[in-house]
């Protein structure tokens, strides 16, 4: 069961939802004979789909957080705001160099 969620969690951030559908399908083929029992079949289906949905939701949420943090970092770098006082001197040096290069042509 943990292997199932691991495989689906690895495929979901890549948006390979079709490939992740093979995991429950293979699991169903492996337990085909056991699905004759109605009670087991219901528990099996609900558990499998809940596990897959949880894996997809969690890994997609992690992906969104990573994308968001990357955008925030890119915006911060683009605005050239210094992180600390030691970076202020570096930003000033870059601006001075940029101004000198514009004056030279």
PDB file of C-alpha atoms in Angstrom:
ATOM      1  CA  UNK A   1       0.000   0.000   0.000  1.00  0.00           C
ATOM      2  CA  UNK A   2       2.823   2.410   0.745  1.00  0.00           C
ATOM      3  CA  UNK A   3       4.428   1.442  -2.556  1.00  0.00           C
ATOM      4  CA  UNK A   4       1.222   2.383  -4.347  1.00  0.00           C
ATOM      5  CA  UNK A   5       1.193   5.865  -2.819  1.00  0.00           C
ATOM      6  CA  UNK A   6       4.906   6.295  -3.464  1.00  0.00           C
ATOM      7  CA  UNK A   7       4.577   5.526  -7.170  1.00  0.00           C
ATOM      8  CA  UNK A   8       1.521   7.767  -7.541  1.00  0.00           C
ATOM      9  CA  UNK A   9       3.232  10.540  -5.555  1.00  0.00           C
ATOM     10  CA  UNK A  10       6.205  10.345  -7.893  1.00  0.00           C
ATOM     11  CA  UNK A  11       4.026  10.546 -11.007  1.00  0.00           C
ATOM     12  CA  UNK A  12       1.586  13.250  -9.880  1.00  0.00           C
ATOM     13  CA  UNK A  13       4.007  16.230  -9.819  1.00  0.00           C
ATOM     14  CA  UNK A  14       4.923  15.364 -13.404  1.00  0.00           C
ATOM     15  CA  UNK A  15       1.197  15.435 -14.193  1.00  0.00           C
ATOM     16  CA  UNK A  16       1.316  11.811 -15.356  1.00  0.00           C
ATOM     17  CA  UNK A  17      -2.150  10.946 -14.092  1.00  0.00           C
ATOM     18  CA  UNK A  18      -2.705   8.402 -16.864  1.00  0.00           C
ATOM     19  CA  UNK A  19       0.411   6.507 -15.869  1.00  0.00           C
ATOM     20  CA  UNK A  20      -0.634   6.556 -12.234  1.00  0.00           C
ATOM     21  CA  UNK A  21      -3.899   4.840 -13.236  1.00  0.00           C
ATOM     22  CA  UNK A  22      -1.902   1.692 -14.003  1.00  0.00           C
ATOM     23  CA  UNK A  23      -1.056   1.262 -10.328  1.00  0.00           C
ATOM     24  CA  UNK A  24      -4.620   0.522  -9.135  1.00  0.00           C
ATOM     25  CA  UNK A  25      -5.228  -1.466 -12.326  1.00  0.00           C
ATOM     26  CA  UNK A  26      -2.263  -3.729 -11.631  1.00  0.00           C
ATOM     27  CA  UNK A  27      -3.337  -4.041  -8.031  1.00  0.00           C
ATOM     28  CA  UNK A  28      -6.838  -5.043  -9.160  1.00  0.00           C
ATOM     29  CA  UNK A  29      -5.480  -7.693 -11.513  1.00  0.00           C
ATOM     30  CA  UNK A  30      -3.356  -9.126  -8.722  1.00  0.00           C
ATOM     31  CA  UNK A  31      -6.392  -9.403  -6.424  1.00  0.00           C
ATOM     32  CA  UNK A  32      -8.957 -10.361  -9.037  1.00  0.00           C
ATOM     33  CA  UNK A  33     -10.055 -13.587  -7.316  1.00  0.00           C
ATOM     34  CA  UNK A  34     -10.506 -11.812  -3.980  1.00  0.00           C
ATOM     35  CA  UNK A  35     -12.904  -9.297  -5.541  1.00  0.00           C
ATOM     36  CA  UNK A  36     -15.674 -11.935  -5.608  1.00  0.00           C
ATOM     37  CA  UNK A  37     -16.294 -11.152  -1.941  1.00  0.00           C
ATOM     38  CA  UNK A  38     -18.551  -8.049  -2.064  1.00  0.00           C
ATOM     39  CA  UNK A  39     -17.491  -6.682   1.315  1.00  0.00           C
ATOM     40  CA  UNK A  40     -13.801  -7.007   0.456  1.00  0.00           C
ATOM     41  CA  UNK A  41     -14.399  -5.459  -2.973  1.00  0.00           C
ATOM     42  CA  UNK A  42     -16.081  -2.393  -1.476  1.00  0.00           C
ATOM     43  CA  UNK A  43     -13.349  -1.858   1.093  1.00  0.00           C
ATOM     44  CA  UNK A  44     -10.689  -2.480  -1.539  1.00  0.00           C
ATOM     45  CA  UNK A  45     -12.137   0.059  -3.999  1.00  0.00           C
ATOM     46  CA  UNK A  46     -12.765   2.769  -1.421  1.00  0.00           C
ATOM     47  CA  UNK A  47      -9.318   2.282   0.122  1.00  0.00           C
ATOM     48  CA  UNK A  48      -7.520   2.237  -3.219  1.00  0.00           C
ATOM     49  CA  UNK A  49      -9.219   5.366  -4.513  1.00  0.00           C
ATOM     50  CA  UNK A  50      -8.796   7.207  -1.212  1.00  0.00           C
ATOM     51  CA  UNK A  51      -5.116   6.305  -1.125  1.00  0.00           C
ATOM     52  CA  UNK A  52      -4.590   7.420  -4.727  1.00  0.00           C
ATOM     53  CA  UNK A  53      -6.488  10.674  -4.189  1.00  0.00           C
ATOM     54  CA  UNK A  54      -4.500  11.461  -1.058  1.00  0.00           C
ATOM     55  CA  UNK A  55      -1.210  10.795  -2.838  1.00  0.00           C
ATOM     56  CA  UNK A  56      -2.187  13.016  -5.768  1.00  0.00           C
ATOM     57  CA  UNK A  57      -3.441  15.848  -3.559  1.00  0.00           C
ATOM     58  CA  UNK A  58      -0.423  15.889  -1.257  1.00  0.00           C
ATOM     59  CA  UNK A  59       2.170  15.688  -4.036  1.00  0.00           C
ATOM     60  CA  UNK A  60       0.336  18.323  -6.090  1.00  0.00           C
ATOM     61  CA  UNK A  61       0.210  20.625  -3.055  1.00  0.00           C
ATOM     62  CA  UNK A  62       3.938  20.165  -2.493  1.00  0.00           C
ATOM     63  CA  UNK A  63       4.572  20.934  -6.161  1.00  0.00           C
ATOM     64  CA  UNK A  64       2.496  24.129  -5.948  1.00  0.00           C
ATOM     65  CA  UNK A  65       4.388  25.279  -2.853  1.00  0.00           C
ATOM     66  CA  UNK A  66       7.710  24.684  -4.605  1.00  0.00           C
ATOM     67  CA  UNK A  67       6.589  26.551  -7.734  1.00  0.00           C
ATOM     68  CA  UNK A  68       5.281  29.423  -5.609  1.00  0.00           C
ATOM     69  CA  UNK A  69       8.521  29.673  -3.632  1.00  0.00           C
ATOM     70  CA  UNK A  70      10.523  29.646  -6.852  1.00  0.00           C
ATOM     71  CA  UNK A  71       8.429  32.542  -8.202  1.00  0.00           C
ATOM     72  CA  UNK A  72       8.896  34.504  -4.978  1.00  0.00           C
ATOM     73  CA  UNK A  73      12.652  33.959  -5.133  1.00  0.00           C
ATOM     74  CA  UNK A  74      12.787  34.993  -8.790  1.00  0.00           C
ATOM     75  CA  UNK A  75      10.807  38.152  -8.039  1.00  0.00           C
ATOM     76  CA  UNK A  76      13.122  38.987  -5.161  1.00  0.00           C
ATOM     77  CA  UNK A  77      16.206  38.526  -7.325  1.00  0.00           C
ATOM     78  CA  UNK A  78      14.624  40.567 -10.123  1.00  0.00           C
ATOM     79  CA  UNK A  79      13.897  43.449  -7.781  1.00  0.00           C
ATOM     80  CA  UNK A  80      17.479  43.260  -6.493  1.00  0.00           C
ATOM     81  CA  UNK A  81      16.471  43.837  -2.903  1.00  0.00           C
ATOM     82  CA  UNK A  82      19.336  43.033  -0.569  1.00  0.00           C
ATOM     83  CA  UNK A  83      18.796  40.266   1.972  1.00  0.00           C
ATOM     84  CA  UNK A  84      21.169  41.741   4.514  1.00  0.00           C
ATOM     85  CA  UNK A  85      23.528  44.657   5.088  1.00  0.00           C
ATOM     86  CA  UNK A  86      26.390  42.736   3.505  1.00  0.00           C
ATOM     87  CA  UNK A  87      24.383  42.520   0.262  1.00  0.00           C
ATOM     88  CA  UNK A  88      23.767  46.277   0.184  1.00  0.00           C
ATOM     89  CA  UNK A  89      27.364  46.926  -0.842  1.00  0.00           C
ATOM     90  CA  UNK A  90      27.148  44.339  -3.609  1.00  0.00           C
ATOM     91  CA  UNK A  91      23.965  45.898  -5.010  1.00  0.00           C
ATOM     92  CA  UNK A  92      25.579  49.356  -4.909  1.00  0.00           C
ATOM     93  CA  UNK A  93      28.686  48.056  -6.717  1.00  0.00           C
ATOM     94  CA  UNK A  94      26.547  46.485  -9.447  1.00  0.00           C
ATOM     95  CA  UNK A  95      24.549  49.697  -9.917  1.00  0.00           C
ATOM     96  CA  UNK A  96      27.731  51.779 -10.090  1.00  0.00           C
ATOM     97  CA  UNK A  97      29.247  49.403 -12.644  1.00  0.00           C
ATOM     98  CA  UNK A  98      26.044  49.494 -14.669  1.00  0.00           C
ATOM     99  CA  UNK A  99      26.046  53.323 -14.692  1.00  0.00           C
ATOM    100  CA  UNK A 100      29.701  53.439 -15.757  1.00  0.00           C
ATOM    101  CA  UNK A 101      29.050  51.034 -18.603  1.00  0.00           C
ATOM    102  CA  UNK A 102      26.149  53.184 -19.835  1.00  0.00           C
ATOM    103  CA  UNK A 103      28.311  56.316 -19.769  1.00  0.00           C
ATOM    104  CA  UNK A 104      31.012  54.610 -21.844  1.00  0.00           C
ATOM    105  CA  UNK A 105      28.497  53.743 -24.509  1.00  0.00           C
TER     106      UNK A 105
END
